[in-house]
Structure formats: structure tokens, C-alpha cells
Coordinates of C-alpha atoms in Angstrom, one line a residue:
M1 CA 7.7 126.9 95.9
Q2 CA 4.3 126.0 97.3
I3 CA 4.0 125.6 101.1
L4 CA 1.2 123.6 102.6
E5 CA 0.5 123.0 106.3
F6 CA -1.0 119.8 107.8
D7 CA -1.0 118.2 111.3
T8 CA 0.3 114.9 109.9
V9 CA 1.8 114.0 106.6
V10 CA 1.7 110.3 105.5
I11 CA 4.1 109.3 102.7
G12 CA 2.9 106.2 100.9
S13 CA -0.5 104.8 100.1
G14 CA -0.2 101.1 100.8
L15 CA -2.2 99.5 103.6
A16 CA 0.2 101.0 106.3
G17 CA -0.2 104.5 104.9
L18 CA -3.9 104.3 104.4
T19 CA -4.4 102.9 108.0
A20 CA -2.2 105.6 109.4
A21 CA -4.0 108.3 107.5
F22 CA -7.5 107.0 108.4
H23 CA -6.7 107.0 112.1
S24 CA -4.7 110.3 112.0
S25 CA -7.8 112.1 110.5
K26 CA -9.5 111.8 113.9
Y27 CA -6.9 114.2 115.3
G28 CA -6.4 116.9 112.5
K29 CA -5.6 117.6 108.9
V30 CA -3.8 114.8 107.0
A31 CA -1.9 114.8 103.7
V32 CA -1.3 111.5 101.9
V33 CA 1.6 111.8 99.5
T34 CA 2.4 109.1 97.0
K35 CA 4.8 109.1 94.0
S36 CA 2.3 107.0 91.9
Q37 CA -1.4 106.4 92.2
L38 CA -3.1 105.8 95.5
D39 CA -3.7 102.1 94.6
T40 CA -0.1 101.2 93.6
S41 CA 1.7 99.4 96.4
N42 CA 3.0 96.0 97.5
S43 CA -0.1 95.7 99.7
Y44 CA -2.4 95.9 96.7
Y45 CA -0.6 92.9 95.1
A46 CA -0.6 90.7 98.2
Q47 CA -2.3 87.5 97.3
G48 CA -2.1 85.3 100.4
G49 CA -4.0 87.0 103.2
I50 CA -3.7 88.4 106.7
A51 CA -2.8 86.3 109.8
A52 CA -4.8 86.6 113.0
A53 CA -5.6 84.1 115.8
I54 CA -9.4 84.6 115.7
T55 CA -10.6 81.0 116.3
D56 CA -11.2 79.2 119.6
D57 CA -8.5 76.5 118.8
D58 CA -5.9 79.2 118.2
S59 CA -4.4 81.9 120.3
P60 CA -2.1 85.0 120.2
E61 CA 0.4 82.9 122.2
Q62 CA 0.6 80.3 119.4
H63 CA 0.8 83.0 116.8
L64 CA 3.7 84.5 118.7
R65 CA 5.5 81.2 118.9
D66 CA 5.2 80.7 115.1
T67 CA 6.4 84.3 114.4
S68 CA 9.3 83.9 116.8
D69 CA 10.4 80.6 115.4
A70 CA 10.4 82.0 111.8
G71 CA 12.4 85.0 113.0
R72 CA 15.3 82.8 114.0
G73 CA 16.1 84.4 117.4
L74 CA 15.9 88.1 116.2
C75 CA 12.3 88.9 117.0
D76 CA 11.8 91.5 119.8
I77 CA 9.2 89.6 121.8
D78 CA 7.5 92.7 123.2
A79 CA 6.9 93.9 119.6
V80 CA 5.5 90.5 118.6
E81 CA 3.2 90.5 121.6
V82 CA 1.8 93.8 120.4
L83 CA 1.4 92.4 116.9
V84 CA -0.4 89.2 117.7
N85 CA -2.7 90.7 120.5
E86 CA -3.6 94.0 118.9
G87 CA -3.6 92.4 115.5
K88 CA -6.6 90.3 116.4
E89 CA -8.4 93.4 117.6
R90 CA -7.5 95.3 114.4
V91 CA -8.9 92.6 112.2
L92 CA -12.1 92.5 114.2
D93 CA -12.3 96.3 113.9
L94 CA -12.0 95.9 110.1
I95 CA -14.8 93.4 110.1
S96 CA -17.0 95.7 112.2
L97 CA -16.3 98.5 109.6
G98 CA -17.6 96.2 106.9
M99 CA -14.6 94.4 105.5
A100 CA -15.8 91.2 104.0
F101 CA -13.3 88.3 104.4
D102 CA -14.2 85.1 102.6
K103 CA -16.7 82.8 104.4
K104 CA -18.2 79.4 103.8
E105 CA -21.5 78.4 105.5
G106 CA -21.2 81.4 107.8
N107 CA -17.6 80.7 109.0
Y108 CA -14.4 82.4 107.9
V109 CA -12.3 80.4 105.5
L110 CA -8.9 80.2 107.0
G111 CA -5.8 79.3 105.0
L112 CA -2.5 77.7 106.0
E113 CA 0.9 79.1 105.0
G114 CA 4.6 78.4 105.6
G115 CA 5.7 78.5 109.2
H116 CA 2.1 78.5 110.6
R117 CA 1.0 75.5 112.7
K118 CA -2.6 76.6 112.6
R119 CA -5.0 77.7 109.9
R120 CA -5.2 81.5 110.7
I121 CA -4.9 83.2 107.3
L122 CA -8.0 85.3 106.5
H123 CA -8.4 86.1 102.8
A124 CA -10.8 88.1 100.6
G125 CA -11.7 87.6 97.0
G126 CA -9.9 84.2 97.1
D127 CA -6.4 85.2 96.2
A128 CA -6.9 89.0 96.0
T129 CA -6.7 89.9 99.7
G130 CA -4.3 92.7 99.2
K131 CA -6.4 94.3 96.5
E132 CA -9.6 93.9 98.5
L133 CA -8.2 95.1 101.7
T134 CA -6.3 98.1 100.3
C135 CA -9.4 99.2 98.2
F136 CA -11.6 98.9 101.3
M137 CA -9.2 101.1 103.3
L138 CA -8.9 103.5 100.4
Q139 CA -12.6 104.0 100.3
K140 CA -12.6 104.7 104.0
V141 CA -9.8 107.3 103.6
K142 CA -11.7 109.0 100.7
T143 CA -14.7 109.5 103.0
Q144 CA -12.7 111.4 105.6
K145 CA -12.9 115.2 105.0
N146 CA -9.7 115.8 106.9
I147 CA -7.6 113.8 104.4
Q148 CA -6.2 115.3 101.2
A149 CA -4.4 113.1 98.7
F150 CA -1.5 114.1 96.5
E151 CA -0.8 111.6 93.7
Y152 CA 2.3 111.6 91.5
V153 CA 4.1 113.6 94.2
A154 CA 7.5 112.3 95.3
A155 CA 9.0 112.9 98.7
I156 CA 12.6 114.1 98.4
H157 CA 14.0 115.4 101.7
L158 CA 12.8 115.2 105.3
L159 CA 13.1 118.7 106.8
K160 CA 14.7 118.6 110.2
E161 CA 16.1 121.0 112.8
K162 CA 17.5 120.0 116.3
N163 CA 16.6 116.4 115.7
C164 CA 12.9 117.3 115.2
I165 CA 10.9 116.8 112.0
L166 CA 9.4 120.0 110.6
G167 CA 8.0 118.6 107.4
V168 CA 9.0 117.2 104.0
Q169 CA 10.1 118.6 100.6
C170 CA 8.4 117.0 97.6
Y171 CA 8.3 117.3 93.8
D172 CA 4.9 117.3 92.0
F173 CA 5.3 115.6 88.6
T174 CA 2.0 116.9 87.4
T175 CA 2.7 120.6 88.0
Q176 CA 6.5 120.2 87.8
K177 CA 6.8 122.3 91.0
N178 CA 8.3 121.8 94.4
I179 CA 5.9 121.5 97.4
V180 CA 6.9 121.9 101.0
F181 CA 4.6 120.2 103.5
K182 CA 5.0 121.7 107.0
S183 CA 3.9 119.3 109.7
K184 CA 4.7 118.4 113.3
A185 CA 4.7 114.7 112.4
V186 CA 5.6 112.7 109.3
I187 CA 4.6 109.1 108.9
L188 CA 6.7 107.1 106.4
A189 CA 4.9 104.2 104.8
T190 CA 7.0 104.0 101.7
G191 CA 7.2 100.2 101.4
G192 CA 10.1 98.0 100.5
L193 CA 13.0 97.9 98.2
S194 CA 12.9 94.6 96.3
R195 CA 13.0 96.3 92.9
I196 CA 16.7 96.9 93.4
F197 CA 17.0 93.2 92.5
A198 CA 16.7 92.0 88.9
R199 CA 14.0 89.4 89.7
S200 CA 11.3 90.7 92.0
T201 CA 7.6 90.3 92.8
N202 CA 7.3 94.0 93.7
P203 CA 5.9 96.9 91.6
H204 CA 8.4 99.3 90.1
T205 CA 7.8 101.8 92.9
A206 CA 9.4 99.6 95.5
T207 CA 13.0 101.0 95.4
G208 CA 13.7 101.9 99.0
D209 CA 13.3 105.7 98.6
G210 CA 11.9 106.2 102.1
I211 CA 14.8 104.3 103.8
A212 CA 17.4 106.3 101.9
M213 CA 15.6 109.6 102.8
A214 CA 15.4 108.6 106.5
Y215 CA 19.0 107.5 106.6
E216 CA 20.1 110.8 105.1
A217 CA 18.1 112.6 107.9
G218 CA 20.0 110.6 110.6
A219 CA 17.5 107.9 111.4
K220 CA 18.7 104.5 112.6
I221 CA 18.4 101.7 110.0
A222 CA 18.2 98.1 111.3
D223 CA 18.8 94.6 109.9
M224 CA 19.2 95.5 106.2
E225 CA 21.0 92.2 105.4
F226 CA 17.8 90.2 105.7
I227 CA 15.9 90.1 102.4
Q228 CA 13.1 87.6 102.0
F229 CA 13.0 85.8 98.6
H230 CA 9.6 84.4 97.9
P231 CA 10.0 80.7 97.0
S232 CA 7.4 80.4 94.3
A233 CA 7.5 83.1 91.5
L234 CA 6.7 81.9 88.0
Y235 CA 9.8 81.6 85.8
V236 CA 9.3 82.5 82.2
P237 CA 12.5 83.7 80.3
G238 CA 12.2 87.3 79.3
K239 CA 9.1 87.9 81.5
E240 CA 8.6 89.6 84.9
A241 CA 8.5 87.3 87.9
Y242 CA 4.8 86.6 88.8
L243 CA 4.1 85.7 92.4
I244 CA 2.3 82.4 93.0
S245 CA 1.0 82.8 96.6
E246 CA 2.2 80.7 99.4
A247 CA -1.4 79.9 100.1
V248 CA -1.2 77.6 97.0
R249 CA 1.2 75.4 98.9
G250 CA -1.0 75.9 102.0
E251 CA -3.7 74.1 100.1
G252 CA -1.4 71.2 99.3
A253 CA 0.7 72.0 96.2
W254 CA 4.0 70.1 95.9
L255 CA 7.5 71.3 94.9
L256 CA 9.1 68.9 92.5
D257 CA 12.7 68.7 91.1
E258 CA 13.4 68.1 87.5
N259 CA 12.8 64.4 87.9
G260 CA 9.4 64.9 89.4
N261 CA 10.4 64.1 93.0
R262 CA 9.1 66.0 96.1
F263 CA 12.4 67.2 97.6
M264 CA 11.1 69.3 100.6
K265 CA 9.5 66.4 102.4
D266 CA 13.0 64.9 103.1
I267 CA 14.4 68.3 104.2
H268 CA 12.0 69.8 106.7
P269 CA 9.1 68.3 108.8
Q270 CA 6.7 70.9 107.4
A271 CA 7.9 70.1 103.8
E272 CA 6.6 72.7 101.4
L273 CA 5.2 74.7 104.3
A274 CA 8.5 75.2 106.0
P275 CA 9.4 78.9 106.7
R276 CA 10.2 80.9 103.5
D277 CA 13.9 81.2 104.0
V278 CA 14.2 77.4 104.2
V279 CA 12.1 76.7 101.1
A280 CA 13.7 79.5 99.0
Y281 CA 17.2 78.3 99.9
N282 CA 16.4 74.6 99.0
I283 CA 14.8 75.6 95.7
F284 CA 18.0 77.6 95.0
R285 CA 20.1 74.5 95.8
Q286 CA 18.0 72.3 93.5
I287 CA 18.4 74.8 90.7
Q288 CA 22.2 74.8 91.2
K289 CA 22.3 71.0 91.4
S290 CA 20.3 70.5 88.2
E291 CA 21.9 73.4 86.2
S292 CA 18.3 74.4 85.4
N293 CA 16.6 77.8 85.9
H294 CA 13.7 76.5 87.9
V295 CA 11.9 73.7 89.8
Y296 CA 8.2 72.9 89.5
L297 CA 5.1 73.6 91.4
S298 CA 2.4 70.9 91.0
L299 CA -1.3 70.9 91.9
R300 CA -2.2 68.0 89.7
H301 CA -3.1 65.8 92.7
L302 CA -5.6 68.4 94.1
E303 CA -9.3 68.9 93.3
K304 CA -9.5 70.9 90.1
T305 CA -12.7 72.8 90.8
K306 CA -11.8 73.7 94.3
I307 CA -8.3 75.0 93.2
E308 CA -9.7 77.1 90.3
K309 CA -12.3 78.7 92.6
R310 CA -9.9 79.4 95.5
F311 CA -7.2 80.9 93.2
Y312 CA -9.3 82.4 90.5
H313 CA -7.0 85.4 89.9
I314 CA -3.8 83.5 89.9
N315 CA -5.2 80.9 87.5
S316 CA -6.5 83.6 85.1
H317 CA -3.1 85.3 85.1
L318 CA -1.2 82.1 84.5
K319 CA -3.4 81.4 81.5
E320 CA -2.0 84.6 79.9
Y321 CA 1.4 82.9 80.1
G322 CA -0.1 79.7 78.6
F323 CA -0.3 77.7 81.9
D324 CA -3.2 76.0 83.7
L325 CA -2.8 76.1 87.5
S326 CA -4.5 72.8 88.2
S327 CA -3.1 70.7 85.4
D328 CA 0.3 72.0 84.4
L329 CA 3.7 71.7 86.0
L330 CA 4.5 75.4 86.8
P331 CA 8.2 76.4 86.4
I332 CA 9.1 78.5 89.4
S333 CA 12.2 80.1 91.1
P334 CA 12.6 82.5 94.0
A335 CA 12.4 86.2 93.6
A336 CA 13.1 89.2 95.9
H337 CA 9.9 89.8 97.7
Y338 CA 10.2 91.6 101.1
M339 CA 12.6 93.7 103.1
V340 CA 12.7 92.2 106.6
G341 CA 14.7 95.1 108.1
G342 CA 14.1 98.8 107.7
I343 CA 14.0 102.1 109.6
K344 CA 14.2 101.3 113.3
T345 CA 11.2 102.2 115.4
N346 CA 10.0 101.8 119.0
L347 CA 6.7 100.2 119.9
E348 CA 4.9 103.4 119.0
A349 CA 6.4 103.4 115.5
E350 CA 8.6 106.4 116.2
T351 CA 12.2 106.6 115.1
N352 CA 15.1 108.2 116.9
I353 CA 14.1 111.5 115.3
S354 CA 11.2 113.2 117.1
G355 CA 8.2 113.4 115.0
L356 CA 9.3 110.9 112.4
F357 CA 7.3 107.7 112.4
V358 CA 7.4 104.6 110.2
C359 CA 5.0 101.8 109.6
G360 CA 4.6 98.9 107.2
E361 CA 7.5 97.3 105.2
A362 CA 9.7 100.4 105.5
A363 CA 9.8 99.9 109.3
S364 CA 11.9 97.6 111.5
T365 CA 9.6 97.3 114.5
G366 CA 11.3 94.2 115.8
V367 CA 8.5 91.9 114.7
M368 CA 10.0 90.1 111.7
G369 CA 13.4 89.0 113.1
A370 CA 15.6 87.5 110.5
N371 CA 12.7 86.1 108.4
R372 CA 9.1 87.3 108.1
L373 CA 6.3 84.8 108.9
A374 CA 3.9 84.6 106.0
S375 CA 0.9 87.0 106.1
N376 CA 2.2 88.9 109.1
S377 CA 3.0 91.9 106.9
L378 CA -0.6 93.2 106.3
L379 CA -1.2 92.6 110.0
E380 CA 1.8 94.8 110.9
C381 CA 0.4 97.5 108.7
L382 CA -2.8 97.6 110.6
V383 CA -1.3 97.5 114.1
F384 CA 1.6 99.9 113.7
G385 CA -0.2 102.2 111.3
K386 CA -2.7 102.9 114.1
R387 CA 0.0 103.2 116.8
A388 CA 1.9 105.7 114.6
S389 CA -1.2 107.9 114.2
E390 CA -2.0 107.9 117.9
K391 CA 1.5 108.9 119.0
A392 CA 1.9 111.4 116.1
A393 CA -1.2 113.2 117.4
K394 CA 0.5 113.8 120.7
I395 CA 3.5 115.6 119.2
K396 CA 3.6 119.3 120.2
E397 CA 4.5 122.2 117.9
K398 CA 8.2 122.8 117.8
E399 CA 9.9 126.1 118.1
C400 CA 12.6 125.5 115.5
N401 CA 13.8 127.5 112.5
F402 CA 12.8 126.1 109.1
P403 CA 16.0 124.9 107.3
E404 CA 17.1 126.3 104.0
I405 CA 15.4 124.5 101.1
N406 CA 17.1 124.0 97.7
P407 CA 14.6 123.3 94.9
I408 CA 14.6 120.0 93.0
N409 CA 14.2 119.8 89.2
V410 CA 13.7 117.0 86.7
D411 CA 16.0 116.8 83.6
P412 CA 14.5 114.2 81.2
S413 CA 18.0 113.8 79.6
N414 CA 19.1 112.1 82.8
E415 CA 16.5 109.4 82.7
K416 CA 18.5 107.1 80.4
I417 CA 21.6 107.1 82.7
F418 CA 19.3 106.4 85.7
L419 CA 17.8 103.4 83.9
E420 CA 21.2 102.1 82.8
I421 CA 22.6 102.3 86.3
Q422 CA 19.5 101.0 88.0
N423 CA 19.6 97.9 85.8
K424 CA 23.3 97.5 86.5
L425 CA 22.7 97.8 90.3
A426 CA 19.9 95.2 90.0
E427 CA 22.2 92.8 88.2
T428 CA 24.9 93.3 90.8
M429 CA 22.5 92.8 93.7
T430 CA 21.1 89.7 92.2
K431 CA 24.5 88.2 91.4
Y432 CA 26.3 89.1 94.7
L433 CA 23.7 89.8 97.3
G434 CA 21.0 87.2 96.4
I435 CA 19.9 84.1 98.3
V436 CA 23.5 82.9 99.0
R437 CA 26.4 85.3 99.6
T438 CA 30.2 85.2 100.1
Q439 CA 32.6 87.8 101.4
K440 CA 34.6 88.1 98.1
E441 CA 31.5 88.6 96.0
M442 CA 30.1 91.2 98.4
E443 CA 33.4 93.0 98.6
D444 CA 33.4 93.2 94.8
A445 CA 29.9 94.6 94.8
L446 CA 30.8 97.1 97.5
R447 CA 33.7 98.4 95.4
Y448 CA 31.3 99.1 92.5
F449 CA 28.9 100.8 94.8
N450 CA 31.6 103.0 96.2
Q451 CA 32.7 104.0 92.7
L452 CA 29.1 105.1 91.9
E453 CA 28.8 106.9 95.2
T454 CA 31.9 109.0 94.4
R455 CA 30.7 109.7 90.9
F456 CA 27.3 111.0 92.0
E457 CA 28.0 112.4 95.4
N458 CA 27.6 116.1 94.4
Y459 CA 24.3 115.7 92.5
N460 CA 21.6 116.8 94.9
S461 CA 19.2 118.9 92.9
E462 CA 18.2 116.8 89.9
Y463 CA 15.6 114.0 90.6
N464 CA 17.0 111.2 88.4
L465 CA 20.6 111.7 89.7
L466 CA 19.3 111.9 93.2
K467 CA 17.5 108.6 92.7
I468 CA 20.8 107.0 91.6
K469 CA 22.4 108.2 94.9
N470 CA 19.5 106.8 96.9
S471 CA 19.6 103.4 95.1
V472 CA 23.4 103.2 95.6
Q473 CA 22.9 104.0 99.3
I474 CA 20.4 101.3 99.7
C475 CA 22.7 98.7 98.0
K476 CA 25.5 99.8 100.3
L477 CA 23.5 99.5 103.5
I478 CA 22.5 95.9 102.6
T479 CA 26.0 95.0 101.6
M480 CA 27.7 96.5 104.7
A481 CA 25.2 94.8 107.0
A482 CA 25.7 91.5 105.2
L483 CA 29.5 91.7 105.3
N484 CA 29.4 92.4 109.1
R485 CA 27.1 89.5 109.9
K486 CA 29.5 86.5 109.6
E487 CA 26.9 83.8 110.0
S488 CA 23.8 82.4 108.2
R489 CA 20.4 83.2 109.7
G490 CA 17.0 83.6 108.1
G491 CA 17.1 85.7 105.0
H492 CA 20.8 86.1 105.1
I493 CA 22.8 83.0 104.0
R494 CA 26.6 83.0 103.6
E495 CA 28.4 80.2 101.9
D496 CA 31.5 81.0 103.9
F497 CA 29.7 81.1 107.3
K498 CA 27.0 78.4 107.0
N499 CA 25.7 78.2 110.6
E500 CA 24.0 80.5 113.1
K501 CA 26.3 81.9 115.8
P502 CA 25.0 83.0 119.2
E503 CA 27.2 86.1 119.2
F504 CA 25.3 87.4 116.2
E505 CA 21.9 87.2 117.9
H506 CA 21.7 90.9 117.8
H507 CA 20.2 93.6 115.5
S508 CA 22.6 95.3 113.1
I509 CA 22.2 99.1 113.3
Q510 CA 23.4 101.6 110.7
Q511 CA 23.3 105.4 111.0
K512 CA 24.8 108.1 108.8
D513 CA 28.4 109.0 109.6
R514 CA 28.7 106.3 112.3
N515 CA 30.2 102.8 112.2
I516 CA 27.8 99.8 112.2
Q517 CA 26.7 98.8 115.7
F518 CA 24.9 95.8 117.1
E519 CA 22.0 96.1 119.6
P520 CA 20.6 93.3 121.8
V521 CA 17.3 91.6 120.9
R522 CA 14.5 92.2 123.5
K523 CA 13.6 88.8 124.7

């Protein structure tokens, strides 16, 4: 078993991980560990942009108000204040480093998205902001001599003693060997979990591994019931969901029912630009009402040349499906997109375990509430990635004994059963824990998850079977939190409890071997 020592280990190579690694390199040696390639992440595929109040007619206070409104009473205001104030500074820092956001006649081109009352969305490469921004940070990381990258290396277990992190056990798919990274600080930036649903906009790597690993180590997990479904993902039977950015609606696209009527303008004052939970839910209702599988997104009324230039990459991709962005009615339906909750952290991105930090989608910083405001996710990566690195640098060496480490192996014969169960889990989550939920359906799902948990509880040394355990654990965390929240709020909608209830204006907290708890929101 190979043992390597670093000052900080960052797990994940999306924008949060790259940001944390870049800033951590100022303080010592850094390892970046990713189970795929460095450029595979949700951040890379983000189309819309990054929200920041950088203009004179906007302000962090207005950005905070929009974020809080979208969060439906569950945003921790001190965390949002950090986001909107430091977020502006982090974006300006990026610009000073050379990041080129789109401009027109010398001024930044600012987009409008759901829930925002101001145009404050910076974008790059038109509709390729995630790719441009992630590649920019990746190049910055590659120039830092203190950073060493480990691709195709999966993090398996956090190594902990006396509630202190000592490192992480990993498996190298290239060498087929175990690696132990010894470190005084571990920063998890493992992304989300939306691939546990059958229809998702996320890459295949987004399966919640980091959350399961942190939960197993004793970290607090918050607000797992809130899953954001993106309203506008292309619907083509037998094909993967393809995200059509909210920025498309920001430029004036309409949502039409099967009869060609704009249904959102009679439902919400912001119509197609209402917060995502509102839009996704009402698309779902239209689909139910029509017994169809989709509604339509229309840009026919907009200027063709402008649209094709602004959304060049989306239009090119749609042509591969046989659609034209500016002239066709595009069949769309919601798809699992973003995990609103995650591993609970403080304002310094640290968990309840000393030396364990989390940033990006894997974290629950208190910023997102019950529903993420569009284009706040990349901003959160920048702000809390930097904060994690700075606090991690202050962690002292610990006088703790290294725990016993059992090696992990990969048995290819177990891959088939993993895929079979993963598909069954995805079908179950989509059917019973999708946009609209009921107690009976969630209890049915929970019984199935409990059966799987019992079946695989003793498999701890083979990678495929361990992944099944982790996936089942993630599904259970979501289901238990959803069953306990007997109301509808944000990304959690219950058919049997249709309204928000003041008594549930709390964060749901789950921790291994403890009953679910509720903690007050910081107002």
C-alpha cells in the first residue's frame, strides 16, 4: 500500500476543488484526487453563468434578497452575506487573473435568469461558462508547482481518529493499488448526486460518493430532501437528458403547453423566470394534465441571429438531435440537476470533524436554503473554496494514531450487479422521490432501500459492492429527510402536505447512529 504525505488533500476537480487547490498551494503541498479526468465535473457542463452584483445599478443587498427569496425561508443569512459580498470580490479577482467573460462594446454582457430581479449573470463563450471557467482554473492549478494531480483515483474512506481527520484511503484504477494520503486537512469537493435519478443533467460521476463517505465518518448531513430539478432539459425518448440553460428563458424563451399556450404567465408574476422549483413543478403539472411526456420551449418569436450567436453550443448540440434552437418547438421536461443540501459546514467550510472541509455542491453552507437561485453555484465554489483553503492552512499537526486500514480491491465480476442495482435505484428515486412525493410512495421506497442495505451491509472491501452501499445510503438519507419534512417547500413538494409550515422552517440534520434532528435557520 502506497503512502503519500501532503499538507492538504482536495478530492474533486470541479470549480470548487480547483479553487481550493489553487489557494491551498500558497500554504504547502497539495494533492488533487479525482475518480475521473480533471475536466470531468458538473462545473464543466454549466451553461448559464456566474451571478455577481458588479454593476452600479445592482448591489450585494439585492443579490441577497433574491437568493433568500428563492431559498424559501431556509437560507442562513450570514452565509448568504458572505456569498454575495465576497462573491463580487472573487469574480473581480478572476478577472484580474485574466478570466475573459463575454463583453460587448467594452461592457460585460449580463444575463437574466430565474429568480433574479437584475441582470447579473456573467458568462463566457456564450453558453459555455462552466467549461471556460473550469478550464481557466485548471490551467492556473497546473502552473502551481506545489500541486500534484491524481486522475482515475477514487476516494474510499476518510481516515479519522478522535474526531480528527488524518487523511484518506483511495484506490488507483490505473495501477490497481491502494493509496493512502496522509494529511492534516482534507477538502471534499466531490460534487452532487443527481445521477441517482433516472433522468438527470449530470455526468455519470455525480453519484454522491463524497456525501456517503463523510456520513460514514460521522459528519453532519443537512437538508437532503431538497433536490433541484432543472425545468428545461430536452426530452427525446431513449436519449440522455440534455440541459437547455435557464439563460435561454432569460433571453425571452416561452414555455408552451400542448396547445401552444404560455401557461407560466398566469401562474407567477415572473412567468418563465420564476424560481426553478416553481417552474419545474408547473411543467410537471402540465405534463400530468396532458398525459404527455413534455411541454415545449419556444424561441420562434426572438431574433434568430442573436439567439444562435448567444447560444452557439446549445444550438449545435440540438442539431445533433434534429432540432433548431431558433425555429423549432423544443420538447422539454424537468430532470434532476442539483443537490441543494449536503455535508453541513460552518462559514469557514469546515464540518463537525476537525480537519474535514467541504465546498461546492457537496456542501451545505446555508446559502441555498430550500431551492438554489440560478447561477449561484459557481459563485459558491469560488467563495467557499477559498475559505476552505485558508482555514485548512491553519490546522495543526495532530498527535493521533493512524487507524488500521483494510485494502480495497476491484472484482470486475461485480460490475454487472452494481449496474443492475444502480438502475433500479434510479428508477425508484425517480418514481417515488421525484418532483412530487407522498408518504406511502416514500415508505415503499424506504422498504426497498432497507432490504438492499441488509443484503450488502457486510461488503466493505470490494469497490463495486461498496458503491452499492454508498448509493443505497444516499437514497435513504434523501428519503428519511423527505418523510420527516411534512410540508412542501422549495425543491421538496409533497402531495399530502401541500403548503409551507412555519414549524418546519428549520434545517434537517442527519448523522450516523443518531435520529434525525432539526436545527434553527440563522436569520
